[in-house]
Amino acid sequence: MASIVAGFASSHTPLMSLPGEDWGKRANDDMRNRELIRPRDGKRVTYDELLESADPSIAEQIDEEIFCSKYNAIQVALNELQDTFAQVDPDVVVMFGDDQDEMFFDDNYPMISVYWGHVLTHYPRRTNRPALSEAMRIAAAVYGTEVIDYPVETKLGLHLIEQLVNRDFDVAQRRYMQPEYGGTIGPATWYLDFKRTTTPRRQGMAHAFAFPVCRWFAGKRPPMAPITINTCYPPNWISPRRAFALGRAVREAIEAWDSDARVAIVTSGGLSHFTVDEEIDRRALEGLTSADGDSLSTLPRYKLQSATTEILNWVAAAGAMGTLRMELLTYQPGYRSPAGTGCGCAVGRWLPTDGG
């Protein structure tokens, strides 16, 4: 039967690929962001309201030298993750990721979806879009200039769908990609109380899958089985408990797969953003590094708003890794404005040699 040999995780925020001297440029984007969440109560606020309630000590971290130090630490950790991935050299990867206005919209937005077509195409970022800020243009370089027809392990994809259904998960399935994707998200509930529209355009692999492929897969192309989770958008966003249970069910399915494949679990996203919330970041990281499923399953929902919900990608991965503890390679609270906007940037791995 197949076996899980390792797990890999990283944030995929633009700060992971935006040089420290440019972090301030990304902060300029925050002043227009309608998805800023105040950490103490989970309330959506404006930039000015966030600034008014921010810890004054945050302003001391808004310094180019500090930005560069954090960016360099992130690159060291990503390079170590890349080296480890190359050394493990898995036969197959099962990936957990979310979709943010990429392939799924309010016409049909499943909580859990498995893609099992033969190829999942990655397209480089379109950096000539007028609405794209300078910071995002710089950060987009990590996605390269190459179109990648990434191989999919279709037999495992089908097996995962069947096994998850047998374990009472209502799973959507996809076998091919449309020429274009577009649509609207919102309004839905108090958090997402506005409509966001994406004009139909060519769209390939979602960024949660593309960042690992482009940044730390070391040029390797082990066939993937991608599982998309709706972490970000109400009303049917996944709960922490369900995300962890999904991971456990995926582990059981992999171990029941009639193959001798060496499988790696891969995820990306989070941690807290677009406002840094060190409390929820550190609570999640403690659960990950201690393999505490109960703690991960009970992360407070009011803290999991906006894109901070991508922490649940890591929770699903932890469920798939069983009792193995994650090794944290770095955690950098990526403050980029006095208001506390930014991202909790983390890199981690699960290896059997860590002691489990």
XYZ file of N, CA and C in Angstrom, residues 97-300:
612
model
N -5.098 23.129 -0.788
C -5.013 24.556 -1.065
C -6.396 25.162 -1.193
N -6.449 26.488 -1.172
C -7.715 27.187 -1.314
C -7.767 27.907 -2.655
N -8.909 28.478 -2.934
C -9.120 29.202 -4.190
C -9.676 30.578 -3.840
N -9.013 31.628 -4.331
C -9.449 32.995 -4.060
C -9.781 33.685 -5.390
N -11.055 33.580 -5.780
C -11.522 34.215 -7.015
C -10.704 33.735 -8.215
N -10.407 32.456 -8.265
C -9.586 31.913 -9.345
C -10.416 31.008 -10.251
N -10.787 29.828 -9.757
C -11.626 28.930 -10.550
C -13.042 28.810 -9.999
N -13.236 29.163 -8.727
C -14.545 29.006 -8.097
C -15.148 30.359 -7.756
N -16.473 30.454 -8.020
C -17.224 31.675 -7.741
C -18.600 31.282 -7.212
N -19.445 32.279 -6.994
C -20.713 32.005 -6.332
C -21.720 31.245 -7.187
N -21.410 30.999 -8.460
C -22.307 30.143 -9.236
C -22.212 28.698 -8.768
N -21.046 28.324 -8.223
C -20.864 26.965 -7.692
C -19.552 26.930 -6.927
N -19.633 27.006 -5.611
C -18.411 27.071 -4.794
C -18.438 25.948 -3.757
N -17.876 24.794 -4.082
C -17.906 23.666 -3.149
C -16.974 23.873 -1.962
N -17.310 23.248 -0.847
C -16.424 23.302 0.309
C -15.150 22.497 0.059
N -15.293 21.343 -0.598
C -14.157 20.460 -0.873
C -14.269 19.976 -2.317
N -13.180 20.060 -3.053
C -13.180 19.618 -4.449
C -11.859 18.930 -4.768
N -11.938 17.822 -5.484
C -10.749 17.088 -5.920
C -10.672 17.149 -7.445
N -9.518 17.566 -7.957
C -9.288 17.583 -9.411
C -8.564 16.296 -9.799
N -9.110 15.596 -10.814
C -8.472 14.336 -11.217
C -8.364 14.200 -12.732
N -8.260 15.339 -13.423
C -7.909 15.306 -14.835
C -6.452 14.908 -15.003
N -5.998 14.785 -16.218
C -4.633 14.308 -16.458
C -3.580 15.390 -16.255
N -3.963 16.646 -16.447
C -3.009 17.754 -16.375
C -3.681 18.943 -15.693
N -2.924 19.645 -14.867
C -3.367 20.913 -14.292
C -2.357 21.966 -14.741
N -2.799 22.870 -15.593
C -1.884 23.828 -16.216
C -1.638 25.034 -15.319
N -0.374 25.418 -15.223
C 0.009 26.659 -14.538
C 0.349 27.715 -15.574
N -0.275 28.877 -15.435
C 0.045 30.020 -16.288
C 0.764 31.078 -15.457
N 1.807 31.693 -15.998
C 2.490 32.772 -15.272
C 1.518 33.912 -14.967
N 1.847 34.689 -13.953
C 1.009 35.827 -13.586
C 0.988 36.869 -14.700
N -0.170 37.470 -14.898
C -0.310 38.543 -15.887
C 0.071 39.862 -15.212
N 1.282 40.284 -15.430
C 1.805 41.458 -14.724
C 1.490 42.775 -15.424
N 0.794 42.710 -16.558
C 0.463 43.946 -17.281
C -0.939 44.454 -16.968
N -1.588 43.873 -15.963
C -2.926 44.337 -15.600
C -2.849 45.724 -14.979
N -3.667 46.672 -15.429
C -3.603 48.041 -14.904
C -3.828 48.127 -13.398
N -4.684 47.246 -12.859
C -5.010 47.326 -11.436
C -3.939 46.713 -10.541
N -2.945 46.051 -11.123
C -1.926 45.378 -10.325
C -0.926 46.400 -9.789
N -0.717 46.385 -8.479
C 0.197 47.347 -7.865
C 1.646 46.986 -8.170
N 2.535 47.943 -7.935
C 3.955 47.704 -8.184
C 4.474 46.559 -7.325
N 4.058 46.521 -6.063
C 4.515 45.455 -5.167
C 4.098 44.085 -5.682
N 2.876 43.971 -6.163
C 2.394 42.688 -6.657
C 3.087 42.293 -7.954
N 3.461 43.265 -8.763
C 4.216 42.950 -9.985
C 5.577 42.358 -9.637
N 6.222 42.937 -8.639
C 7.537 42.438 -8.221
C 7.407 41.025 -7.660
N 6.422 40.833 -6.784
C 6.251 39.534 -6.130
C 5.858 38.443 -7.116
N 5.190 38.817 -8.210
C 4.712 37.829 -9.181
C 5.841 37.097 -9.884
N 7.053 37.621 -9.793
C 8.188 36.986 -10.476
C 8.410 35.555 -10.007
N 8.004 35.250 -8.768
C 8.224 33.903 -8.235
C 7.473 32.850 -9.055
N 6.406 33.262 -9.743
C 5.609 32.314 -10.519
C 6.182 32.050 -11.903
N 7.291 32.708 -12.230
C 8.019 32.409 -13.443
C 7.345 32.898 -14.712
N 7.932 32.518 -15.829
C 7.422 32.904 -17.150
C 7.030 31.686 -17.980
N 7.078 30.518 -17.374
C 6.866 29.263 -18.098
C 5.459 28.726 -17.865
N 4.789 28.328 -18.940
C 3.544 27.580 -18.823
C 3.904 26.140 -18.468
N 3.314 25.626 -17.413
C 3.628 24.275 -16.942
C 2.377 23.411 -17.037
N 2.428 22.367 -17.825
C 1.361 21.370 -17.843
C 1.711 20.318 -16.796
N 1.222 20.556 -15.586
C 1.648 19.734 -14.457
C 0.867 18.416 -14.444
N 1.568 17.283 -14.302
C 0.887 15.987 -14.323
C 0.061 15.744 -13.063
N -1.078 15.118 -13.249
C -1.979 14.784 -12.148
C -2.051 13.268 -12.015
N -2.017 12.788 -10.777
C -2.145 11.355 -10.523
C -3.638 11.010 -10.494
N -4.173 10.710 -11.671
C -5.621 10.552 -11.803
C -6.157 9.357 -11.010
N -5.396 8.282 -10.958
C -5.873 7.102 -10.223
C -6.007 7.414 -8.740
N -5.042 8.144 -8.195
C -5.141 8.523 -6.788
C -6.281 9.525 -6.596
N -6.442 10.459 -7.543
C -7.533 11.418 -7.432
C -8.883 10.736 -7.345
N -9.123 9.778 -8.235
C -10.378 9.028 -8.207
C -10.504 8.245 -6.907
N -9.419 7.625 -6.485
C -9.423 6.867 -5.234
C -9.775 7.771 -4.051
N -9.203 8.968 -4.008
C -9.507 9.899 -2.918
C -10.986 10.267 -2.911
N -11.535 10.547 -4.091
C -12.953 10.902 -4.170
C -13.811 9.767 -3.619
N -13.559 8.553 -4.088
C -14.367 7.408 -3.655
C -14.219 7.156 -2.162
N -12.993 7.223 -1.677
C -12.750 6.950 -0.264
C -13.334 8.045 0.635
N -13.240 9.289 0.207
C -13.801 10.376 1.014
C -15.322 10.291 1.064
N -15.942 9.951 -0.056
C -17.397 9.766 -0.059
C -17.785 8.640 0.893
N -17.015 7.556 0.885
C -17.287 6.442 1.797
C -17.129 6.840 3.257
N -16.380 7.914 3.496
C -16.177 8.414 4.863
C -17.055 9.629 5.157
N -18.128 9.768 4.380
C -19.172 10.778 4.614
C -18.733 12.204 4.331
N -17.795 12.380 3.404
C -17.447 13.710 2.916
C -18.130 13.919 1.566
N -18.878 14.999 1.449
C -19.545 15.333 0.190
C -18.559 16.114 -0.672
N -17.918 15.410 -1.592
C -16.787 15.955 -2.341
C -17.200 16.280 -3.771
N -16.904 17.504 -4.202
C -17.059 17.844 -5.615
C -15.862 17.295 -6.382
N -16.052 17.061 -7.694
C -14.954 16.535 -8.509
C -14.895 17.278 -9.828
N -13.672 17.444 -10.336
C -13.446 18.104 -11.625
C -12.461 17.268 -12.437
N -12.692 17.188 -13.769
C -11.814 16.389 -14.628
C -11.145 17.204 -15.721
N -11.605 18.423 -15.958
C -10.977 19.252 -16.987
C -11.134 20.718 -16.608
N -10.353 21.558 -17.286
C -10.359 22.989 -17.024
C -11.092 23.721 -18.136
N -11.782 24.792 -17.765
C -12.460 25.636 -18.735
C -11.452 26.568 -19.412
N -11.755 27.034 -20.641
C -10.852 27.999 -21.289
C -10.713 29.289 -20.490
N -11.806 29.706 -19.821
C -11.778 30.919 -19.016
C -12.595 30.711 -17.746
N -12.236 31.460 -16.714
C -12.979 31.461 -15.463
C -13.245 32.900 -15.054
N -14.395 33.133 -14.461
C -14.739 34.451 -13.955
C -16.072 34.390 -13.242
N -16.401 35.453 -12.523
C -17.662 35.473 -11.803
C -17.619 36.449 -10.655
N -18.512 36.249 -9.708
C -18.593 37.139 -8.555
C -18.493 36.359 -7.255
N -18.019 37.045 -6.233
C -17.989 36.549 -4.861
C -18.687 37.593 -3.999
N -19.588 37.144 -3.113
C -20.257 38.038 -2.193
C -21.410 38.784 -2.853
N -22.184 39.521 -2.037
C -22.066 39.609 -0.578
C -22.615 38.356 0.101
N -22.025 38.040 1.255
C -22.476 36.900 2.051
C -22.055 37.118 3.497
N -22.993 37.176 4.387
C -22.812 37.376 5.831
C -22.153 38.724 6.130
N -21.930 38.972 7.401
C -21.419 40.276 7.842
C -20.006 40.531 7.356
N -19.201 39.461 7.184
C -17.793 39.656 6.839
C -17.630 40.097 5.390
N -18.214 39.346 4.485
C -18.062 39.654 3.060
C -19.349 40.336 2.590
N -19.520 41.608 2.962
C -20.784 42.287 2.704
C -20.731 43.151 1.449
N -19.869 42.768 0.518
C -19.782 43.480 -0.752
C -19.547 42.464 -1.870
N -19.774 42.898 -3.089
C -19.592 42.018 -4.246
C -18.246 42.305 -4.904
N -17.531 41.224 -5.239
C -16.268 41.351 -5.958
C -16.396 40.585 -7.275
N -16.099 41.248 -8.370
C -16.299 40.666 -9.696
C -14.965 40.422 -10.388
N -14.826 39.249 -10.972
C -13.652 38.897 -11.772
C -14.092 38.682 -13.211
N -13.571 39.476 -14.125
C -13.882 39.324 -15.543
C -13.329 37.990 -16.046
N -14.097 37.228 -16.818
C -13.588 35.947 -17.321
C -12.235 36.099 -18.005
N -11.307 35.214 -17.632
C -9.951 35.259 -18.183
C -9.344 33.875 -18.075
N -8.258 33.657 -18.806
C -7.552 32.382 -18.721
C -7.004 32.214 -17.304
N -7.288 31.085 -16.699
C -6.845 30.841 -15.329
C -6.452 29.383 -15.189
N -5.276 29.150 -14.688
C -4.829 27.787 -14.466
C -4.760 27.462 -12.989
N -3.754 26.724 -12.633
C -3.527 26.278 -11.272
C -3.657 27.430 -10.271
N -4.452 27.247 -9.231
C -4.618 28.277 -8.206
C -3.289 28.538 -7.502
N -3.144 29.750 -6.965
C -1.847 30.162 -6.418
C -1.414 29.325 -5.223
N -2.376 28.762 -4.486
C -2.017 27.935 -3.334
C -1.255 26.682 -3.752
N -1.488 26.210 -4.968
C -0.747 25.076 -5.510
C 0.475 25.548 -6.298
N 0.328 26.681 -6.982
C 1.406 27.159 -7.853
C 2.621 27.644 -7.073
N 2.411 28.224 -5.880
C 3.570 28.740 -5.147
C 4.546 27.625 -4.775
N 4.111 26.519 -4.173
C 5.063 25.432 -3.921
C 5.715 24.906 -5.196
N 4.911 24.710 -6.244
C 5.451 24.186 -7.502
C 6.555 25.085 -8.030
N 6.328 26.386 -8.003
C 7.272 27.331 -8.609
C 8.411 27.716 -7.682
N 8.173 27.719 -6.359
C 9.206 28.223 -5.448
C 10.050 27.131 -4.820
N 9.424 26.027 -4.382
C 10.272 25.084 -3.644
C 10.118 23.612 -4.036
N 9.564 23.354 -5.225
C 9.577 21.981 -5.728
C 10.904 21.635 -6.404
N 11.810 22.571 -6.459
C 13.167 22.323 -6.976
C 13.162 21.792 -8.407
N 12.191 22.231 -9.201
C 12.115 21.788 -10.587
C 11.548 20.398 -10.771
N 11.226 19.710 -9.687
C 10.673 18.363 -9.779
C 9.184 18.441 -10.101
N 8.657 17.406 -10.714
C 7.259 17.375 -11.123
C 6.604 16.054 -10.718
N 6.630 15.702 -9.440
C 5.903 14.493 -9.052
C 4.413 14.698 -9.297
N 3.727 13.732 -9.874
C 2.296 13.899 -10.123
C 1.554 14.290 -8.843
N 0.575 15.157 -8.997
C -0.152 15.661 -7.834
C -1.596 15.188 -7.835
N -2.177 15.200 -6.636
C -3.615 15.050 -6.456
C -4.061 16.266 -5.654
N -4.579 17.310 -6.330
C -4.914 18.559 -5.649
C -6.319 18.553 -5.041
N -6.383 18.937 -3.772
C -7.651 19.042 -3.048
C -7.870 20.508 -2.703
N -8.924 21.093 -3.247
C -9.229 22.496 -2.988
C -10.254 22.597 -1.869
N -9.932 23.422 -0.872
C -10.809 23.639 0.276
C -11.291 25.086 0.254
N -12.565 25.298 0.485
C -13.063 26.664 0.637
C -12.782 27.123 2.065
N -11.640 27.733 2.254
C -11.311 28.277 3.574
C -11.791 29.711 3.726
N -11.909 30.454 2.626
C -11.984 31.917 2.698
C -13.374 32.524 2.670
N -14.337 31.858 2.026
C -15.571 32.574 1.715
C -16.804 31.932 2.344
N -17.552 32.714 3.137
C -18.827 32.235 3.668
C -19.865 32.164 2.546
N -20.948 31.427 2.745
C -21.349 30.827 4.017
C -20.866 29.393 4.236
N -20.315 28.725 3.206
C -19.970 27.304 3.358
C -18.464 27.099 3.492
N -17.808 28.018 4.209
C -16.372 27.820 4.435
C -16.165 26.725 5.475
N -15.070 26.013 5.327
C -14.822 24.837 6.152
C -14.481 25.246 7.582
N -14.868 24.432 8.537
C -14.550 24.688 9.944
C -13.212 24.044 10.295
N -12.567 24.485 11.374
C -11.312 23.838 11.788
C -11.483 22.340 12.029
N -12.576 21.966 12.683
C -12.784 20.546 12.985
C -12.929 19.726 11.704
N -13.661 20.272 10.746
C -13.871 19.541 9.502
C -12.583 19.471 8.681
N -11.784 20.541 8.719
C -10.514 20.539 7.988
C -9.583 19.465 8.534
N -9.509 19.357 9.856
C -8.638 18.339 10.450
C -9.166 16.939 10.137
N -10.483 16.765 10.227
C -11.073 15.462 9.914
C -10.844 15.097 8.450
N -10.908 16.084 7.568
C -10.617 15.832 6.153
C -9.202 15.305 5.991
N -8.254 15.931 6.654
C -6.874 15.466 6.573
C -6.725 14.030 7.044
N -7.376 13.708 8.149
C -7.304 12.328 8.659
C -7.896 11.339 7.654
N -9.016 11.721 7.043
C -9.644 10.837 6.060
C -8.760 10.669 4.828
N -8.080 11.732 4.426
C -7.151 11.636 3.297
C -6.011 10.689 3.633
N -5.519 10.760 4.856
C -4.458 9.837 5.265
C -4.932 8.384 5.153
N -6.127 8.116 5.670
C -6.667 6.762 5.603
C -6.813 6.308 4.151
N -7.249 7.223 3.302
C -7.426 6.879 1.889
C -6.096 6.568 1.219
N -5.077 7.365 1.510
C -3.749 7.119 0.927
C -3.221 5.763 1.375
N -3.372 5.471 2.652
C -2.861 4.201 3.186
C -3.648 3.002 2.660
N -4.843 3.255 2.123
C -5.649 2.179 1.537
C -5.478 2.086 0.023
N -4.631 2.939 -0.546
C -4.416 2.954 -2.001
C -3.494 1.805 -2.389
N -3.927 0.999 -3.329
C -3.161 -0.172 -3.763
C -2.020 0.272 -4.675
N -0.971 0.771 -4.047
C 0.198 1.280 -4.765
C 1.367 1.283 -3.797
N 2.572 1.204 -4.341
C 3.752 1.306 -3.486
C 4.326 2.725 -3.509
N 3.508 3.693 -3.923
C 3.973 5.077 -4.063
C 4.342 5.690 -2.718
N 5.387 6.489 -2.751
C 5.808 7.293 -1.603
C 5.165 8.671 -1.767
N 4.271 9.003 -0.858
C 3.427 10.189 -1.002
C 3.867 11.274 -0.026
N 3.930 12.501 -0.513
C 4.174 13.661 0.350
C 2.906 14.501 0.422
N 2.651 15.042 1.602
C 1.558 15.989 1.802
C 2.126 17.396 1.656
N 1.460 18.227 0.881
C 1.939 19.587 0.608
C 0.799 20.575 0.820
N 1.112 21.711 1.427
C 0.118 22.767 1.552
C 0.792 24.120 1.550
N -0.006 25.166 1.314
C 0.511 26.530 1.417
C -0.628 27.469 1.784
N -0.251 28.652 2.277
C -1.239 29.660 2.643
C -0.994 30.201 4.034
N -1.761 31.233 4.399
C -1.635 31.803 5.731
C -0.267 32.413 5.984
N 0.079 32.654 7.196
C -0.829 32.467 8.309
C -1.753 33.688 8.385
N -1.817 34.397 9.484
C -2.756 35.514 9.572
C -2.457 36.584 8.527
N -3.485 37.053 7.868
C -3.427 38.204 6.981
C -4.855 38.538 6.545
N -5.101 39.763 6.257
C -4.190 40.850 5.887
C -3.782 41.690 7.089
N -4.203 41.287 8.269
C -3.727 41.869 9.518
C -2.956 40.793 10.258
N -1.775 41.119 10.743
C -0.994 40.142 11.498
C -1.662 39.912 12.850
N -1.903 38.648 13.179
C -2.472 38.257 14.468
C -1.553 37.197 15.062
N -0.580 37.642 15.829
C 0.404 36.705 16.373
C -0.237 35.686 17.301
N -1.316 36.062 17.966
C -1.959 35.139 18.896
C -2.478 33.897 18.178
N -3.232 34.080 17.093
C -3.767 32.917 16.384
C -2.655 32.178 15.649
N -1.671 32.898 15.141
C -0.544 32.240 14.476
C 0.169 31.298 15.437
N 0.499 31.821 16.609
C 1.279 31.016 17.566
C 0.446 29.868 18.135
N -0.841 30.094 18.290
C -1.702 28.999 18.750
C -1.748 27.884 17.704
N -1.886 28.266 16.434
C -1.897 27.258 15.370
C -0.557 26.543 15.276
N 0.527 27.292 15.353
C 1.857 26.685 15.251
C 2.129 25.751 16.419
N 1.646 26.101 17.600
C 1.808 25.208 18.752
C 1.066 23.899 18.506
N -0.137 23.983 17.953
C -0.876 22.769 17.630
C -0.190 21.932 16.571
N 0.416 22.584 15.590
C 1.116 21.876 14.518
C 2.389 21.210 15.014
N 3.157 21.919 15.827
C 4.441 21.379 16.285
C 4.286 20.364 17.410
N 3.093 20.266 17.982
C 2.843 19.254 19.013
C 1.877 18.178 18.530
N 1.457 18.270 17.263
C 0.495 17.321 16.684
C -0.752 17.208 17.551
N -1.246 18.358 17.998
C -2.402 18.419 18.889
C -3.661 18.651 18.059
N -4.288 17.571 17.668
C -5.474 17.670 16.832
C -6.630 18.365 17.507
N -6.777 18.175 18.812
C -7.871 18.836 19.528
C -7.704 20.346 19.491
N -6.480 20.816 19.694
C -6.221 22.254 19.659
C -6.478 22.819 18.265
N -6.007 22.125 17.238
C -6.196 22.601 15.869
C -7.670 22.577 15.468
N -8.405 21.615 15.988
C -9.824 21.484 15.642
C -10.697 22.527 16.323
N -10.160 23.185 17.335
C -10.951 24.157 18.095
C -10.383 25.569 17.994
N -9.620 25.844 16.943
C -9.178 27.220 16.719
C -10.413 28.112 16.616
N -10.421 29.265 17.270
C -11.638 30.085 17.327
C -12.015 30.685 15.979
